[in-house]
């Protein structure tokens, strides 16, 4: 499809919204298709400082540093999957919609963590089972004590379901 002026403005506005949420520029770039240079300029204008250049985390598990984060990220993922198919591509619009709902209901959250959660659940890098005890879905990974238990009720599928 040919690039239209309105289409381009829409992309810029979406990018500005993502950057306002401090989404990492390489992810903004992949979600909007805009080039990195104008995105860097946009970041400086919005935040009055340069974007962070640190290494990107490998997976959503890097964000799950305490029980509150594990519960928050799982809640974010459930909210998103209520309105979007797990197999549908992640879009900037979908991500922003879920992020805004989440923040209205539950408080501040790192939008990057939300993006990684959707990406990793979609790629089956982590599983997203329903807890057999409290019925909430949660991001499960056997590698850490934080993610091997349901963050809402503490139930452990590996230990308690045997
Ligand atoms: Zn539970």
PDB file of C-alpha atoms and ligand atoms in Angstrom:
ATOM      1  CA  UNK A   1       0.000   0.000   0.000  1.00  0.00           C
ATOM      2  CA  UNK A   2       1.309   3.432  -0.892  1.00  0.00           C
ATOM      3  CA  UNK A   3       2.318   5.696   1.954  1.00  0.00           C
ATOM      4  CA  UNK A   4      -0.290   8.411   2.487  1.00  0.00           C
ATOM      5  CA  UNK A   5       0.213  11.706   4.301  1.00  0.00           C
ATOM      6  CA  UNK A   6      -2.473  10.848   6.844  1.00  0.00           C
ATOM      7  CA  UNK A   7      -1.060   7.361   7.287  1.00  0.00           C
ATOM      8  CA  UNK A   8       2.308   8.871   8.005  1.00  0.00           C
ATOM      9  CA  UNK A   9       0.915  11.383  10.509  1.00  0.00           C
ATOM     10  CA  UNK A  10      -0.884   8.545  12.270  1.00  0.00           C
ATOM     11  CA  UNK A  11       2.380   6.609  12.550  1.00  0.00           C
ATOM     12  CA  UNK A  12       4.169   9.649  13.973  1.00  0.00           C
ATOM     13  CA  UNK A  13       1.458  10.210  16.583  1.00  0.00           C
ATOM     14  CA  UNK A  14       1.512   6.548  17.559  1.00  0.00           C
ATOM     15  CA  UNK A  15       5.307   6.669  17.869  1.00  0.00           C
ATOM     16  CA  UNK A  16       5.040   9.796  20.058  1.00  0.00           C
ATOM     17  CA  UNK A  17       2.603   8.010  22.359  1.00  0.00           C
ATOM     18  CA  UNK A  18       4.879   4.976  22.649  1.00  0.00           C
ATOM     19  CA  UNK A  19       7.884   7.210  23.321  1.00  0.00           C
ATOM     20  CA  UNK A  20       5.956   9.154  25.958  1.00  0.00           C
ATOM     21  CA  UNK A  21       5.591   5.759  27.672  1.00  0.00           C
ATOM     22  CA  UNK A  22       9.383   5.303  27.334  1.00  0.00           C
ATOM     23  CA  UNK A  23       9.129   2.362  25.002  1.00  0.00           C
ATOM     24  CA  UNK A  24      12.549   1.348  23.742  1.00  0.00           C
ATOM     25  CA  UNK A  25      13.216   2.878  20.339  1.00  0.00           C
ATOM     26  CA  UNK A  26      14.096  -0.353  18.561  1.00  0.00           C
ATOM     27  CA  UNK A  27      10.643  -1.647  19.517  1.00  0.00           C
ATOM     28  CA  UNK A  28       8.956   1.625  18.449  1.00  0.00           C
ATOM     29  CA  UNK A  29      10.809   1.273  15.196  1.00  0.00           C
ATOM     30  CA  UNK A  30       9.596  -2.274  14.597  1.00  0.00           C
ATOM     31  CA  UNK A  31       5.989  -1.447  15.578  1.00  0.00           C
ATOM     32  CA  UNK A  32       5.662   1.719  13.492  1.00  0.00           C
ATOM     33  CA  UNK A  33       8.095   1.110  10.628  1.00  0.00           C
ATOM     34  CA  UNK A  34       9.595   4.591  11.170  1.00  0.00           C
ATOM     35  CA  UNK A  35      13.348   5.080  10.972  1.00  0.00           C
ATOM     36  CA  UNK A  36      15.453   5.426  14.101  1.00  0.00           C
ATOM     37  CA  UNK A  37      16.814   8.952  13.559  1.00  0.00           C
ATOM     38  CA  UNK A  38      13.504  10.889  13.763  1.00  0.00           C
ATOM     39  CA  UNK A  39      12.486   8.651  16.670  1.00  0.00           C
ATOM     40  CA  UNK A  40      15.615   9.700  18.595  1.00  0.00           C
ATOM     41  CA  UNK A  41      14.792  13.359  17.931  1.00  0.00           C
ATOM     42  CA  UNK A  42      11.246  12.790  19.101  1.00  0.00           C
ATOM     43  CA  UNK A  43      12.513  11.170  22.329  1.00  0.00           C
ATOM     44  CA  UNK A  44      14.772  14.153  23.054  1.00  0.00           C
ATOM     45  CA  UNK A  45      11.921  16.590  22.480  1.00  0.00           C
ATOM     46  CA  UNK A  46       9.551  14.651  24.733  1.00  0.00           C
ATOM     47  CA  UNK A  47      11.904  13.731  27.576  1.00  0.00           C
ATOM     48  CA  UNK A  48      14.573  16.456  27.357  1.00  0.00           C
ATOM     49  CA  UNK A  49      17.291  13.794  27.362  1.00  0.00           C
ATOM     50  CA  UNK A  50      18.649  11.127  25.048  1.00  0.00           C
ATOM     51  CA  UNK A  51      17.053   7.676  24.849  1.00  0.00           C
ATOM     52  CA  UNK A  52      18.540   4.861  26.873  1.00  0.00           C
ATOM     53  CA  UNK A  53      20.975   2.772  24.886  1.00  0.00           C
ATOM     54  CA  UNK A  54      21.299  -0.143  27.277  1.00  0.00           C
ATOM     55  CA  UNK A  55      20.973  -3.715  26.148  1.00  0.00           C
ATOM     56  CA  UNK A  56      17.415  -4.904  25.610  1.00  0.00           C
ATOM     57  CA  UNK A  57      16.282  -7.650  27.971  1.00  0.00           C
ATOM     58  CA  UNK A  58      16.173 -11.148  26.583  1.00  0.00           C
ATOM     59  CA  UNK A  59      12.641 -11.897  27.704  1.00  0.00           C
ATOM     60  CA  UNK A  60       9.719 -10.875  29.866  1.00  0.00           C
ATOM     61  CA  UNK A  61      11.283 -12.878  32.702  1.00  0.00           C
ATOM     62  CA  UNK A  62      13.841 -10.070  33.205  1.00  0.00           C
ATOM     63  CA  UNK A  63      10.971  -7.827  34.301  1.00  0.00           C
ATOM     64  CA  UNK A  64       9.505 -10.282  36.775  1.00  0.00           C
ATOM     65  CA  UNK A  65      11.679  -9.247  39.683  1.00  0.00           C
ATOM     66  CA  UNK A  66       9.076  -9.434  42.437  1.00  0.00           C
ATOM     67  CA  UNK A  67       5.624 -10.820  43.039  1.00  0.00           C
ATOM     68  CA  UNK A  68       3.885  -7.526  42.258  1.00  0.00           C
ATOM     69  CA  UNK A  69       5.570  -7.353  38.846  1.00  0.00           C
ATOM     70  CA  UNK A  70       4.775 -11.011  38.140  1.00  0.00           C
ATOM     71  CA  UNK A  71       1.117 -10.389  39.009  1.00  0.00           C
ATOM     72  CA  UNK A  72       0.964  -7.079  37.106  1.00  0.00           C
ATOM     73  CA  UNK A  73       2.496  -8.450  33.929  1.00  0.00           C
ATOM     74  CA  UNK A  74       0.184 -11.484  34.035  1.00  0.00           C
ATOM     75  CA  UNK A  75      -2.828  -9.183  34.503  1.00  0.00           C
ATOM     76  CA  UNK A  76      -1.706  -7.044  31.564  1.00  0.00           C
ATOM     77  CA  UNK A  77      -1.412 -10.146  29.369  1.00  0.00           C
ATOM     78  CA  UNK A  78      -4.887 -11.384  30.382  1.00  0.00           C
ATOM     79  CA  UNK A  79      -6.389  -7.979  29.600  1.00  0.00           C
ATOM     80  CA  UNK A  80      -4.777  -7.963  26.177  1.00  0.00           C
ATOM     81  CA  UNK A  81      -5.798 -11.513  25.318  1.00  0.00           C
ATOM     82  CA  UNK A  82      -9.400 -10.752  26.217  1.00  0.00           C
ATOM     83  CA  UNK A  83      -9.546  -8.459  23.179  1.00  0.00           C
ATOM     84  CA  UNK A  84      -6.838  -9.816  20.894  1.00  0.00           C
ATOM     85  CA  UNK A  85      -6.205 -13.317  19.607  1.00  0.00           C
ATOM     86  CA  UNK A  86      -2.966 -14.832  20.948  1.00  0.00           C
ATOM     87  CA  UNK A  87      -1.868 -15.479  17.367  1.00  0.00           C
ATOM     88  CA  UNK A  88      -2.606 -12.007  15.997  1.00  0.00           C
ATOM     89  CA  UNK A  89       0.419  -9.796  15.416  1.00  0.00           C
ATOM     90  CA  UNK A  90       1.192  -7.307  18.198  1.00  0.00           C
ATOM     91  CA  UNK A  91       0.244  -3.822  17.037  1.00  0.00           C
ATOM     92  CA  UNK A  92       1.135  -0.441  18.521  1.00  0.00           C
ATOM     93  CA  UNK A  93      -2.576   0.402  18.780  1.00  0.00           C
ATOM     94  CA  UNK A  94      -3.440  -2.834  20.600  1.00  0.00           C
ATOM     95  CA  UNK A  95      -0.514  -2.446  22.960  1.00  0.00           C
ATOM     96  CA  UNK A  96      -1.375   1.186  23.762  1.00  0.00           C
ATOM     97  CA  UNK A  97      -5.045   0.340  24.326  1.00  0.00           C
ATOM     98  CA  UNK A  98      -4.240  -2.444  26.807  1.00  0.00           C
ATOM     99  CA  UNK A  99      -1.566  -0.354  28.499  1.00  0.00           C
ATOM    100  CA  UNK A 100      -3.961   2.544  29.020  1.00  0.00           C
ATOM    101  CA  UNK A 101      -6.686   0.254  30.411  1.00  0.00           C
ATOM    102  CA  UNK A 102      -4.156  -1.435  32.681  1.00  0.00           C
ATOM    103  CA  UNK A 103      -2.827   1.848  34.049  1.00  0.00           C
ATOM    104  CA  UNK A 104      -6.332   3.157  34.664  1.00  0.00           C
ATOM    105  CA  UNK A 105      -7.221   0.044  36.667  1.00  0.00           C
ATOM    106  CA  UNK A 106      -3.968  -0.996  38.288  1.00  0.00           C
ATOM    107  CA  UNK A 107      -1.494   1.913  38.235  1.00  0.00           C
ATOM    108  CA  UNK A 108       1.791   2.590  36.465  1.00  0.00           C
ATOM    109  CA  UNK A 109       3.508  -0.106  34.438  1.00  0.00           C
ATOM    110  CA  UNK A 110       6.553  -0.280  32.140  1.00  0.00           C
ATOM    111  CA  UNK A 111       5.140  -0.592  28.632  1.00  0.00           C
ATOM    112  CA  UNK A 112       8.272  -2.500  27.576  1.00  0.00           C
ATOM    113  CA  UNK A 113       7.417  -5.250  30.061  1.00  0.00           C
ATOM    114  CA  UNK A 114       3.948  -5.462  28.506  1.00  0.00           C
ATOM    115  CA  UNK A 115       5.391  -5.773  25.041  1.00  0.00           C
ATOM    116  CA  UNK A 116       7.782  -8.547  26.049  1.00  0.00           C
ATOM    117  CA  UNK A 117       4.999 -10.418  27.835  1.00  0.00           C
ATOM    118  CA  UNK A 118       2.807 -10.467  24.708  1.00  0.00           C
ATOM    119  CA  UNK A 119       5.730 -11.338  22.475  1.00  0.00           C
ATOM    120  CA  UNK A 120       6.965 -14.195  24.668  1.00  0.00           C
ATOM    121  CA  UNK A 121       3.526 -15.705  25.313  1.00  0.00           C
ATOM    122  CA  UNK A 122       2.799 -15.510  21.582  1.00  0.00           C
ATOM    123  CA  UNK A 123       6.116 -17.217  20.739  1.00  0.00           C
ATOM    124  CA  UNK A 124       5.515 -19.870  23.444  1.00  0.00           C
ATOM    125  CA  UNK A 125       8.742 -18.834  25.082  1.00  0.00           C
ATOM    126  CA  UNK A 126       6.802 -18.787  28.361  1.00  0.00           C
ATOM    127  CA  UNK A 127       3.503 -20.509  29.000  1.00  0.00           C
ATOM    128  CA  UNK A 128       0.356 -18.792  30.197  1.00  0.00           C
ATOM    129  CA  UNK A 129      -1.662 -21.461  32.004  1.00  0.00           C
ATOM    130  CA  UNK A 130      -4.806 -21.016  34.068  1.00  0.00           C
ATOM    131  CA  UNK A 131      -4.163 -21.541  37.768  1.00  0.00           C
ATOM    132  CA  UNK A 132      -6.019 -24.650  38.952  1.00  0.00           C
ATOM    133  CA  UNK A 133      -6.526 -23.016  42.334  1.00  0.00           C
ATOM    134  CA  UNK A 134      -7.704 -19.410  41.702  1.00  0.00           C
ATOM    135  CA  UNK A 135      -8.507 -19.608  37.949  1.00  0.00           C
ATOM    136  CA  UNK A 136      -6.343 -16.614  36.969  1.00  0.00           C
ATOM    137  CA  UNK A 137      -3.959 -16.971  34.040  1.00  0.00           C
ATOM    138  CA  UNK A 138      -0.313 -16.295  34.820  1.00  0.00           C
ATOM    139  CA  UNK A 139       3.062 -16.306  33.093  1.00  0.00           C
ATOM    140  CA  UNK A 140       4.680 -19.577  34.062  1.00  0.00           C
ATOM    141  CA  UNK A 141       8.321 -20.505  33.848  1.00  0.00           C
ATOM    142  CA  UNK A 142       9.868 -23.248  35.986  1.00  0.00           C
ATOM    143  CA  UNK A 143      13.222 -21.419  36.125  1.00  0.00           C
ATOM    144  CA  UNK A 144      12.454 -19.070  39.019  1.00  0.00           C
ATOM    145  CA  UNK A 145      10.554 -19.302  42.294  1.00  0.00           C
ATOM    146  CA  UNK A 146       8.661 -16.146  41.300  1.00  0.00           C
ATOM    147  CA  UNK A 147       7.320 -17.546  38.038  1.00  0.00           C
ATOM    148  CA  UNK A 148       6.913 -21.203  39.001  1.00  0.00           C
ATOM    149  CA  UNK A 149       3.976 -20.246  41.259  1.00  0.00           C
ATOM    150  CA  UNK A 150       0.769 -18.380  40.599  1.00  0.00           C
ATOM    151  CA  UNK A 151       1.530 -14.761  41.617  1.00  0.00           C
ATOM    152  CA  UNK A 152      -2.060 -14.266  42.759  1.00  0.00           C
ATOM    153  CA  UNK A 153      -2.552 -17.165  45.154  1.00  0.00           C
ATOM    154  CA  UNK A 154       0.869 -18.816  45.465  1.00  0.00           C
ATOM    155  CA  UNK A 155      -0.264 -22.162  44.048  1.00  0.00           C
ATOM    156  CA  UNK A 156       2.560 -24.140  42.407  1.00  0.00           C
ATOM    157  CA  UNK A 157       1.522 -26.343  39.449  1.00  0.00           C
ATOM    158  CA  UNK A 158       4.649 -28.490  39.723  1.00  0.00           C
ATOM    159  CA  UNK A 159       4.349 -29.174  43.459  1.00  0.00           C
ATOM    160  CA  UNK A 160       0.697 -28.795  44.417  1.00  0.00           C
ATOM    161  CA  UNK A 161      -0.976 -30.478  41.412  1.00  0.00           C
ATOM    162  CA  UNK A 162       0.814 -33.798  41.795  1.00  0.00           C
TER     163      UNK A 162
HETATM  164 ZN1  LIG B   1      -3.712 -18.894  41.557  1.00  0.00          ZN
END
